[in-house]
XYZ file of C-alpha atoms in Angstrom:
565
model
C 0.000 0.000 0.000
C 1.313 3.376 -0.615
C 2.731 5.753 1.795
C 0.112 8.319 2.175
C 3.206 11.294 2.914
C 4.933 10.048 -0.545
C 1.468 9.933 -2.588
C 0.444 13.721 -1.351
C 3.730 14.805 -2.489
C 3.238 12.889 -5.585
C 0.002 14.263 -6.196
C 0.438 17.883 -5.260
C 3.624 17.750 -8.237
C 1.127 17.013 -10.851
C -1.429 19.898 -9.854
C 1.309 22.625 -9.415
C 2.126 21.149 -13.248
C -1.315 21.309 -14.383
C -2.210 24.438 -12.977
C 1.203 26.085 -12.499
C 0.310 29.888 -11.350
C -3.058 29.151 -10.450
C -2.250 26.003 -8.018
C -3.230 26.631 -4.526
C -2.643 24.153 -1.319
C -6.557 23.786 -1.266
C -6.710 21.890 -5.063
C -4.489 19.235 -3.037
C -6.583 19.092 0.086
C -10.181 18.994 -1.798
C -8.695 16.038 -4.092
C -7.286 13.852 -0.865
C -10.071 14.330 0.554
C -12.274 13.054 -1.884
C -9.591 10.166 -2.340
C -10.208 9.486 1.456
C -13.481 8.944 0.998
C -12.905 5.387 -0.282
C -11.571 2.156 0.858
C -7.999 1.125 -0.557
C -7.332 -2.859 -1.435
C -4.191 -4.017 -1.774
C -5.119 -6.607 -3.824
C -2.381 -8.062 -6.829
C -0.351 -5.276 -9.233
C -0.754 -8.222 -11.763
C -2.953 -6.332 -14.353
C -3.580 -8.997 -16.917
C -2.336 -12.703 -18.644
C -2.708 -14.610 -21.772
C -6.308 -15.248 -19.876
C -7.907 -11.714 -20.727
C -9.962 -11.181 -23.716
C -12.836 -7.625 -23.612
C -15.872 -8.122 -25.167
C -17.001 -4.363 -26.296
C -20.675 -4.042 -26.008
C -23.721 -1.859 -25.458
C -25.992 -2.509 -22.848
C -28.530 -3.201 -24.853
C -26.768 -4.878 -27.982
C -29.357 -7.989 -27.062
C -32.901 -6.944 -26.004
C -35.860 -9.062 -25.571
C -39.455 -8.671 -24.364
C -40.060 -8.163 -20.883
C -36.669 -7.842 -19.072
C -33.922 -5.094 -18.742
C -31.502 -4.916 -21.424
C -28.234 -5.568 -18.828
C -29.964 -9.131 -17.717
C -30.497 -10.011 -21.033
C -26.709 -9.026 -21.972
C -25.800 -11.087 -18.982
C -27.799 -14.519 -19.457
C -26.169 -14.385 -23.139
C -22.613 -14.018 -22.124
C -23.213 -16.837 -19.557
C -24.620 -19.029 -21.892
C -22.758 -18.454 -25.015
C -19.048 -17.081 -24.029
C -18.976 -17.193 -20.223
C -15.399 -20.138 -20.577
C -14.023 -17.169 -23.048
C -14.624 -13.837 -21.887
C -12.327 -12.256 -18.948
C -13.847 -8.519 -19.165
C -17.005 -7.175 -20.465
C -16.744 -3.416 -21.711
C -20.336 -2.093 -21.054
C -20.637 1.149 -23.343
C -21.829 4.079 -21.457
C -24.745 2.704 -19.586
C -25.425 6.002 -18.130
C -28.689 8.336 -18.840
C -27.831 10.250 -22.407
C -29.328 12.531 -24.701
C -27.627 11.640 -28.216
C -24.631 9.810 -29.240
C -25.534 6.349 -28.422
C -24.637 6.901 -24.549
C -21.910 9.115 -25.024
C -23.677 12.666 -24.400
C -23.817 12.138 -20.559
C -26.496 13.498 -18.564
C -25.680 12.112 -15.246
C -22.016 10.110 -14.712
C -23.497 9.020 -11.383
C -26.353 6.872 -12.500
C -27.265 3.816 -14.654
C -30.215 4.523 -17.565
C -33.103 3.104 -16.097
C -33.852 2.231 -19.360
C -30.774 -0.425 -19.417
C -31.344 -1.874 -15.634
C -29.734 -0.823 -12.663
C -26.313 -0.693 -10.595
C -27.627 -4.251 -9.192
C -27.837 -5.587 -12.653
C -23.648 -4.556 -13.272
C -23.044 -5.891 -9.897
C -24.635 -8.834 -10.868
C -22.490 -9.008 -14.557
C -19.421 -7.809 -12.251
C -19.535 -11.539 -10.478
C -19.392 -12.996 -13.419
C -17.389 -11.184 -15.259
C -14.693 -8.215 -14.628
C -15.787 -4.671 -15.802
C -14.652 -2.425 -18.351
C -16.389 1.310 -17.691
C -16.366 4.400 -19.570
C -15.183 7.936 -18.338
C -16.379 10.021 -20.585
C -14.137 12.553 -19.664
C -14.131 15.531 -21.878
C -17.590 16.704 -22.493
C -21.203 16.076 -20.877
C -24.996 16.449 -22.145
C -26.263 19.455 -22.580
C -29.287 18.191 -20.220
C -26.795 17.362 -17.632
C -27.420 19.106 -14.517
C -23.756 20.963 -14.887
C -24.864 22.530 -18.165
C -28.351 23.504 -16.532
C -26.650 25.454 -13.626
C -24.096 27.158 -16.479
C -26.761 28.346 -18.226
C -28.790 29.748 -15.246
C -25.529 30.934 -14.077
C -25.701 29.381 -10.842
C -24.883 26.396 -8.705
C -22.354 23.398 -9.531
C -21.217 23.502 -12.269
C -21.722 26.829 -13.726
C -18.385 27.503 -14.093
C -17.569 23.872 -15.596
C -17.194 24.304 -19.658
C -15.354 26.646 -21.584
C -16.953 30.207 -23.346
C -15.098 31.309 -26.437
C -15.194 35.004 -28.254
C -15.875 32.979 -31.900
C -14.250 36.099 -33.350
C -10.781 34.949 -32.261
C -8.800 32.340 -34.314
C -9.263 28.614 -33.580
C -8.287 27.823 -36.739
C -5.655 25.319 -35.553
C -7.467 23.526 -33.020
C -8.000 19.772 -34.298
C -11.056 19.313 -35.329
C -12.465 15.113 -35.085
C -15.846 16.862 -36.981
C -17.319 19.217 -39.647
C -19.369 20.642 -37.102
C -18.627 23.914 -35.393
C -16.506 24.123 -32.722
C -18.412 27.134 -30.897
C -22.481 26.784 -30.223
C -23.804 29.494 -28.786
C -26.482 29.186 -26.040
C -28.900 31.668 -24.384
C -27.334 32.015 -20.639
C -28.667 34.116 -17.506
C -25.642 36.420 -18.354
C -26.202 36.649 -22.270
C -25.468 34.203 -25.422
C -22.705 32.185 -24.748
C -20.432 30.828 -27.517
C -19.380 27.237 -25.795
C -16.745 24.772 -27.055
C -18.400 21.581 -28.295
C -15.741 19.642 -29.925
C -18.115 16.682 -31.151
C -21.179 18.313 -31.094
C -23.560 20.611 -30.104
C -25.248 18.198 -27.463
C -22.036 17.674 -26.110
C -20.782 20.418 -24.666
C -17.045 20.228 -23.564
C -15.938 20.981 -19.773
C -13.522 23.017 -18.617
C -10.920 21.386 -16.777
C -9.115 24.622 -16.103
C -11.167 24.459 -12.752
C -9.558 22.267 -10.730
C -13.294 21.921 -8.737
C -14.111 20.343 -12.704
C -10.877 17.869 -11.845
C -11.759 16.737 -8.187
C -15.506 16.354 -9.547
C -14.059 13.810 -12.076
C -11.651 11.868 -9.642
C -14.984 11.658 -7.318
C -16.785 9.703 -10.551
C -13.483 7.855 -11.542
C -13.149 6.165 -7.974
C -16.774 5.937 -7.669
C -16.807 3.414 -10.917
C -13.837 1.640 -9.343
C -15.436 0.889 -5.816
C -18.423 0.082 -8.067
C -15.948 -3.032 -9.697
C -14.369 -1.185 -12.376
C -11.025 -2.976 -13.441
C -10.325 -1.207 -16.333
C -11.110 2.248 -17.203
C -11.767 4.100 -20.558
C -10.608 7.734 -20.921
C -12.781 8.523 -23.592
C -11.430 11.380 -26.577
C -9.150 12.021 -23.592
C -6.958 13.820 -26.193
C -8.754 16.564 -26.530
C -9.213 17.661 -22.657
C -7.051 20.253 -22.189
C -7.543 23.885 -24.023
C -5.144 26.381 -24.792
C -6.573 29.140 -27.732
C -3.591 29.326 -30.729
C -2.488 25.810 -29.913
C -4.304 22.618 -31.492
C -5.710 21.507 -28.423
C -4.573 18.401 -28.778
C -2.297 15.885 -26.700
C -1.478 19.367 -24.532
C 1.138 18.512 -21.525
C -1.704 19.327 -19.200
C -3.662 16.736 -20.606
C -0.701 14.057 -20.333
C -0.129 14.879 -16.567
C -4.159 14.387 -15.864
C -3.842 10.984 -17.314
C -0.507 10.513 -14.900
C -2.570 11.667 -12.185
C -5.338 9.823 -13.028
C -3.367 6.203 -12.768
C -1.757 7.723 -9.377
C -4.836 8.053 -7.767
C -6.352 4.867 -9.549
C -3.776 2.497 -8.402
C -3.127 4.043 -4.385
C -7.657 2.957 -4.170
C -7.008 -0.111 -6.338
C -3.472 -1.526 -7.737
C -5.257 -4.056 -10.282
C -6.591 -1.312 -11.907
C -5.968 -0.636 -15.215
C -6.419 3.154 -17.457
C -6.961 3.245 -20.803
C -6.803 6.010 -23.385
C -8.574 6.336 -26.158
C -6.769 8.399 -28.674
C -7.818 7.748 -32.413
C -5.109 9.375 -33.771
C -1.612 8.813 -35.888
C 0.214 6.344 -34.232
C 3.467 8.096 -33.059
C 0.800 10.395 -31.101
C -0.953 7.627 -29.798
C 2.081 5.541 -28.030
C 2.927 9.221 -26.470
C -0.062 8.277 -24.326
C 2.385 5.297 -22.543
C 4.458 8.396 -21.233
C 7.771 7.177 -19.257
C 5.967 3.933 -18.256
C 4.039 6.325 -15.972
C 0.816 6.997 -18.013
C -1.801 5.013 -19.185
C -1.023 1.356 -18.667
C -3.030 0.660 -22.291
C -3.881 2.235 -25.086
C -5.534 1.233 -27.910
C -4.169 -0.065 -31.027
C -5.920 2.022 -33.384
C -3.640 1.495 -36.800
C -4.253 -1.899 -36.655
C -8.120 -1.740 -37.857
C -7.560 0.091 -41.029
C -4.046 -1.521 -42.134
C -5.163 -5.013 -41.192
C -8.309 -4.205 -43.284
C -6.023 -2.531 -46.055
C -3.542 -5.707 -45.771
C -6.611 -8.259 -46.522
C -7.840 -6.119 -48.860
C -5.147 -5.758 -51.304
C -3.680 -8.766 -50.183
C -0.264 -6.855 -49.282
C 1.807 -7.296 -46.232
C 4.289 -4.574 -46.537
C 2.483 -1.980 -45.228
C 0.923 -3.763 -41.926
C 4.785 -5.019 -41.460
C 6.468 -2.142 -41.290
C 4.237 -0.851 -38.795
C 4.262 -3.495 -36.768
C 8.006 -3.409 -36.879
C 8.141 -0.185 -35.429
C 6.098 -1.020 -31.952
C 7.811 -1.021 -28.983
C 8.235 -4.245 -26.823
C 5.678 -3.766 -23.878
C 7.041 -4.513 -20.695
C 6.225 -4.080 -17.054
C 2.620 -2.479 -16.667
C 1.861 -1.407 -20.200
C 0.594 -3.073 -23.374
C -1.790 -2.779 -26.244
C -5.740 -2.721 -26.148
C -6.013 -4.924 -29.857
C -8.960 -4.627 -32.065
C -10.410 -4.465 -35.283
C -13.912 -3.087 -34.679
C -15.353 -0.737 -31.760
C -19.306 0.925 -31.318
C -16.909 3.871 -34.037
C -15.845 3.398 -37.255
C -12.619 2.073 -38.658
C -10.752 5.438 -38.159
C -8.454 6.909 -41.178
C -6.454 8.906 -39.533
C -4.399 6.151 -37.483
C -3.212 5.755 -41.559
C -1.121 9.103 -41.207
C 2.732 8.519 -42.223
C 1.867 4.644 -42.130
C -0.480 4.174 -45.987
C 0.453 6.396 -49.004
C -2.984 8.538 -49.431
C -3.498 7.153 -53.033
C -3.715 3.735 -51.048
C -5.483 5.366 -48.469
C -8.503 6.730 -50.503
C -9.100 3.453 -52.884
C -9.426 2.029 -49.438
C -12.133 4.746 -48.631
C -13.776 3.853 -52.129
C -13.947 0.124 -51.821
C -15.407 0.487 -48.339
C -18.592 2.615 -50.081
C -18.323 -0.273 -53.041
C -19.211 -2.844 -50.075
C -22.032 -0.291 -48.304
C -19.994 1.441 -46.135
C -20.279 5.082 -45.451
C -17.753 8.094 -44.422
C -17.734 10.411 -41.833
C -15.456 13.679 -42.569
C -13.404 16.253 -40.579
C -12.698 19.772 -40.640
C -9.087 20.527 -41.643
C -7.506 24.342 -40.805
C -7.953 25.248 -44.450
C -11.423 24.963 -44.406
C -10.962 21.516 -46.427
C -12.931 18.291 -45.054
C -11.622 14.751 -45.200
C -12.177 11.264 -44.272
C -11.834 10.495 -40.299
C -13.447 7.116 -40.385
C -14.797 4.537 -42.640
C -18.853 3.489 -41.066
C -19.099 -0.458 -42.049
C -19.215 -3.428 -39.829
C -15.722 -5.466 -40.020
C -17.770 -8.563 -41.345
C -18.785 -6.727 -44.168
C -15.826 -4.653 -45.118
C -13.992 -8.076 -45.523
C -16.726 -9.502 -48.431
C -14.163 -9.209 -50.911
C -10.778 -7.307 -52.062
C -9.960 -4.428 -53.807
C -11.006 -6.477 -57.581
C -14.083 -7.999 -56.876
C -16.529 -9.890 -53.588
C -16.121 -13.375 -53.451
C -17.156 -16.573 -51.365
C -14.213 -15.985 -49.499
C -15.382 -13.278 -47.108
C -15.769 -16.003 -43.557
C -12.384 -16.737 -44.050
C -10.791 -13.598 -45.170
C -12.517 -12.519 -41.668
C -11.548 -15.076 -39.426
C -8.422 -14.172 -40.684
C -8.134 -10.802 -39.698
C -9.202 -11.800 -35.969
C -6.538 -14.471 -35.428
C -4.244 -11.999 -36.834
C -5.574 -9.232 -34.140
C -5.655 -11.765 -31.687
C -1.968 -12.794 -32.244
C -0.337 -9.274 -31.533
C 1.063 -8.194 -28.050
C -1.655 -6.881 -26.088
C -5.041 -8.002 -24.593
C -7.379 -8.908 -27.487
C -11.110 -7.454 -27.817
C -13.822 -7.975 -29.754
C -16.724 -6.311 -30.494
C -19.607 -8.108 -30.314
C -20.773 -7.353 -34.069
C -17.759 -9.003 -35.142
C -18.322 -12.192 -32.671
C -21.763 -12.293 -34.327
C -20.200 -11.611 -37.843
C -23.221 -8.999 -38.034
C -23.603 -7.519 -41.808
C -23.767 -3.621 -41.772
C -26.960 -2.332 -40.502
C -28.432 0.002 -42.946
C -32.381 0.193 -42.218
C -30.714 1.583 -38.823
C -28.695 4.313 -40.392
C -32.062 5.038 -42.260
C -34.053 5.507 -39.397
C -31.354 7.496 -37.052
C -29.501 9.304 -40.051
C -26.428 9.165 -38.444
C -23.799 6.559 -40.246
C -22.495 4.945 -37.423
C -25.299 3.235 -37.124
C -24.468 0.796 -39.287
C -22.307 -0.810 -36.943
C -24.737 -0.280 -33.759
C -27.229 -3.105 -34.876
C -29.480 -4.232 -31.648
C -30.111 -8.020 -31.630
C -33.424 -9.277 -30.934
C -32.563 -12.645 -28.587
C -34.854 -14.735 -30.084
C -33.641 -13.598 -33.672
C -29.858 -13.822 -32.992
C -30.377 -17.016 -31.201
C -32.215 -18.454 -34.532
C -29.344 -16.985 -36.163
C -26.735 -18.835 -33.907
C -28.613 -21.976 -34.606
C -28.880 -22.321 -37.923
C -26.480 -23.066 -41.116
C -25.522 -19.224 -41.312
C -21.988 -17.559 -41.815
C -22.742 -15.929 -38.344
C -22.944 -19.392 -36.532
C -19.543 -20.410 -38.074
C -18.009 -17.234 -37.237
C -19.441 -17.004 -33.775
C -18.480 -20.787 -32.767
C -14.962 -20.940 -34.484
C -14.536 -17.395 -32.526
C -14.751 -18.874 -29.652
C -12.725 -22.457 -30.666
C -9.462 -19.934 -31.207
C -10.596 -17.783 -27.843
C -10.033 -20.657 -25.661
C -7.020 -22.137 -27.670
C -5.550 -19.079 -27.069
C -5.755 -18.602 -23.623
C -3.996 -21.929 -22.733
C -0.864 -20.303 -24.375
C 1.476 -18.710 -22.793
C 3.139 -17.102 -25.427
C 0.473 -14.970 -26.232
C 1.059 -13.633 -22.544
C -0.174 -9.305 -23.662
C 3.764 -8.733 -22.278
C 5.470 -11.560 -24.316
C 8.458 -11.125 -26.763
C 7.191 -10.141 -30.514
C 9.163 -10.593 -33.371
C 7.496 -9.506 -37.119
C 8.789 -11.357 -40.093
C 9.321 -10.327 -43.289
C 7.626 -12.881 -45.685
C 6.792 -11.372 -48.187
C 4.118 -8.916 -49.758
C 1.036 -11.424 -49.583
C 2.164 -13.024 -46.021
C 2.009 -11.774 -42.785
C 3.902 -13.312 -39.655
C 5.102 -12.969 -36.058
C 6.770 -14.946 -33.577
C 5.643 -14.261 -29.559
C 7.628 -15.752 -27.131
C 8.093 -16.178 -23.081
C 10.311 -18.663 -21.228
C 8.399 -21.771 -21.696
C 6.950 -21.533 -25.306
C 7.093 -19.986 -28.688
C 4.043 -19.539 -31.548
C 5.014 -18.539 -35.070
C 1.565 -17.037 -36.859
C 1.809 -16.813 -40.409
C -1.354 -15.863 -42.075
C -1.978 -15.581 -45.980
C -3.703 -12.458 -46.724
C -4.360 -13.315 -50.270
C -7.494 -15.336 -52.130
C -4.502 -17.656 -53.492
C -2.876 -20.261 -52.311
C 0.830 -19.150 -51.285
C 3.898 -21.192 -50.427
C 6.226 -19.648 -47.388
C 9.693 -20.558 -45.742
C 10.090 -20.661 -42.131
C 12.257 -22.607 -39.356
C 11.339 -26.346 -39.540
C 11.235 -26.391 -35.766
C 7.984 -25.003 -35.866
C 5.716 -27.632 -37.571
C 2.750 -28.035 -35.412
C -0.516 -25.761 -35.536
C -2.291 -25.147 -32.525
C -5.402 -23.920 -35.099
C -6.165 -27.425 -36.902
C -3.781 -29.766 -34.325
C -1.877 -31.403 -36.885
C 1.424 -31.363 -38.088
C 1.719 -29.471 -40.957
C 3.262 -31.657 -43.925
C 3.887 -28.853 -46.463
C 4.450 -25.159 -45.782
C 1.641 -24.147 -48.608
C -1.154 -21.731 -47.081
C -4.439 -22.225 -48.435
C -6.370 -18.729 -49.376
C -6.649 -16.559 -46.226
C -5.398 -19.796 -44.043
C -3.807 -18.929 -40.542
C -1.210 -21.000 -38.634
C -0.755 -20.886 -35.165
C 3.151 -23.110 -35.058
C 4.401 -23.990 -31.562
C 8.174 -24.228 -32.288
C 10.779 -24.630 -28.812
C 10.824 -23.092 -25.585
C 12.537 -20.209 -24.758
C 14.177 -20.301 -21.747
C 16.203 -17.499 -20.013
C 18.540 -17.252 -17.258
């Protein structure tokens, strides 16, 4: 357990850094005691093992008549995936106003419409918990936003007013939408930063009252079972007018402060940013080992799905040459689909942008849509591609093809096979095709990846002779293989190969084992070259005879142990 004298000292360096001039004694005191307030464990640092796999889900992904969305979600898992899954990431299940959960009217409270804090309890037995911290913006029906625009009580001095005749031309925009919206206030129209829309009105974490609020909701989700938590568009927290607003040193130490005060209640406990931007900015996120201990692997979505799709390696390799080995308490948060699109701009200084936008073409070939940015010019471009994974796979660049279960399962045993804890979606567990009667009926495009299940339909669906059912069930075949190997250990040793252009491989090793993955990423069968010590494949438990890969065929070759002094 930490020593409380070390941890205020610790704690009182990163507010005089965040608020420099403006720190007084009393930003310390109000923070500890609101820390105080609840109970510290001193359970294991060990954050995660080979074991973990996140399922991302809504609360309501699977509804049926007559019982709360969050019991229905939980009888599922239990029934279908309860030997694979370690963590369930439950999507904001707090009362919203717009954005699918993510326009927060109250942090404090579960959506009555999804169940209650005795129905995650009840998921948190079975399962650990992945929450959301919507961090830099709240609804504009949130109680906060109702006091700012009365002009009194908490909160209305929380979010940010901005003369729109100054220049913000060079803060990052993630939309087309404006930046300012101006609202009709007790003192006058107000022009307030909403970076992501106009129901979501940013807050102003110059106020350090703003920044002991949030530590008060972060700790509250941990004592509530919280293992791992999302910082979500925790990039753009921290504003500074002339500066892009983006990945600001303020907004690095909040996320250092963040895991300080996270791990003194709770050392299991694990923070995750979400940053959907280039890569090089996204690893900044690790700090000195003193950040977050995961971040999401965002370039691995669109240049897996680039890789498949052209049936070209080199791009996907050199990338994944250039990771750094994760030791210690940080590693990756892999994936290939989330409740957001596939997003584009992970692609920066990693895809050429001729190869970038025939990618952005196919996609709208195979009923996917595009959502755009604002750039400083006054120029819009693509952010993120809106199709399911299932469905963006149905063919390559030339033509769709009878090839698209495979060419899918392929690009989850790849995803699965990188350093990092794995997690799938649940449209991609249920191989769901894109959605687009939804995007008809809500107009917004990412909808099409948002599809709500009926249980009776998706069990029909499960049941019969459907590409869903052979997705779903050889899913979770390669989810348990996996976990019984300790090579794929989120920490252990990686090694990319070079193969060539149409293969893709990878060796992960620890002290007892070593897996070589090799995966053809093209609709032809390909020979390939590699040491003859690894010759057995976990996937299909045979030896394998001849090293020929079959179209879109994946090897998972156990080849010696490892062992070190």
């Amino acid at each position: 357990m930490a020593n409380p004298t070390s941890f205020r000292t610790t704690i009182e360096s990163r507010l005089r850094f965040i608020y420099k001039e403006n720190y007084k004694g009393k930003i310390t005191d109000d923070l500890l005691s609101v820390i105080e307030k609840y109970e510290q464990k001193e359970g294991s640092s060990t954050k995660w093992d080979e074991k973990d796999v996140v399922l991302i889900t809504y609360g309501d992904s699977i509804k049926t008549t007559g019982e709360q969305p969050l019991k229905t979600l939980h009888h599922f898992l239990n029934k279908q995936l309860k030997e694979q899954l370690t963590v369930v990431h439950i999507l904001p299940f707090f009362p919203f106003s717009s954005d699918d959960g993510f326009s927060v009217i109250d942090f404090r409270e579960v959506n009555p419409e999804l169940g209650s804090w005795d129905d995650v309890t009840d998921l948190n037995h079975d399962f650990d918990l992945m929450a959301d911290l919507v961090i830099n913006h709240a609804s504009s029906n949130n109680q906060w936003f109702q006091n700012f625009l009365k002009q009194e009580g908490v909160g209305k001095d929380y979010f940010i007013c901005e003369d729109p005749g100054k220049d913000l031309s060079q803060v990052t925009r993630p939309r087309s939408t404006p930046l300012l919206t101006p609202y009709e206030t007790a003192g006058g129209i107000k022009h307030v930063w909403t970076t992501f829309s106009a129901d979501q009105v940013d807050l102003n974490f110059a106020n350090p009252a703003l920044l002991v609020e949030m530590m008060d909701i972060l700790l509250g989700y941990i004592s509530k079972g919280a293992r791992i938590i999302r910082l979500d568009a925790i990039a753009f927290l921290w504003k500074i007018v002339g500066s892009t607003c983006l990945h600001l040193p303020e907004t690095h130490e909040v996320v250092k402060l963040m895991r300080d005060v996270a791990e003194y209640i709770n050392p299991s406990v694990v923070i995750l940013t979400e940053t959907n931007v280039p890569n090089k900015e996204n690893l900044s996120y690790f700090g000195n080992d003193d950040e977050a201990h995961m971040v999401y692997q965002f370039s691995l979505p669109p240049l897996l799905l680039h890789a498949l799709h052209t049936g070209n390696s080199s791009y996907l390799t050199t990338w994944a040459k250039s990771l750094p080995q994760l030791e210690g308490d940080k590693t990756f948060f892999n994936f290939t689909a989330s409740h957001d699109g596939i997003g584009v701009r992970p692609l920066e200084g990693l895809l050429p942008d001729d190869e970038k936008l025939a990618l952005v073409e196919n996609m709208q070939k195979f009923g996917g849509k595009v959502n755009y940015k604002s750039n400083p010019d006054g120029s819009t471009s693509p952010y993120e591609l809106n199709i399911t994974y299932f469905d963006a796979l149905k063919g390559t660049y030339k033509v769709e093809d009878e090839l698209q279960v495979k060419r899918f399962l392929a690009s989850q045993i790849v995803m699965m096979s990188f350093a990092g804890v794995p997690a799938f979606y649940i449209h991609s567990l249920t191989a769901t095709p894109n959605y687009q009667e939804g995007v008809k009926q809500t107009g917004h495009n990412r909808t099409i990846n948002r599809r709500k299940w009926q249980l009776n339909e998706l069990d029909e669906i499960l049941n019969s002779e459907t590409p869903q059912k052979t997705v779903f069930n050889e899913l979770k075949r390669l989810i348990s293989l996996r976990k019984q190997q300790s090579a794929f250990h989120p920490n252990a040793e990686q090694e990319i190969l070079d193969m060539g252009s149409n293969l893709f491989g990878l060796i992960r090793k620890c002290k007892d084992q070593s897996i070589l993955c090799v995966v053809n990423l093209s609709a032809e069968i390909k020979s390939a070259e590699w040491p003859d010590e690894y010759s057995f494949d976990l996937i299909t438990g045979s030896e394998i005879q001849a090293k020929e890969l079959a179209p879109y065929q994946c090897l998972w070759l156990t080849g010696p142990a490892v062992f070190k002094g």
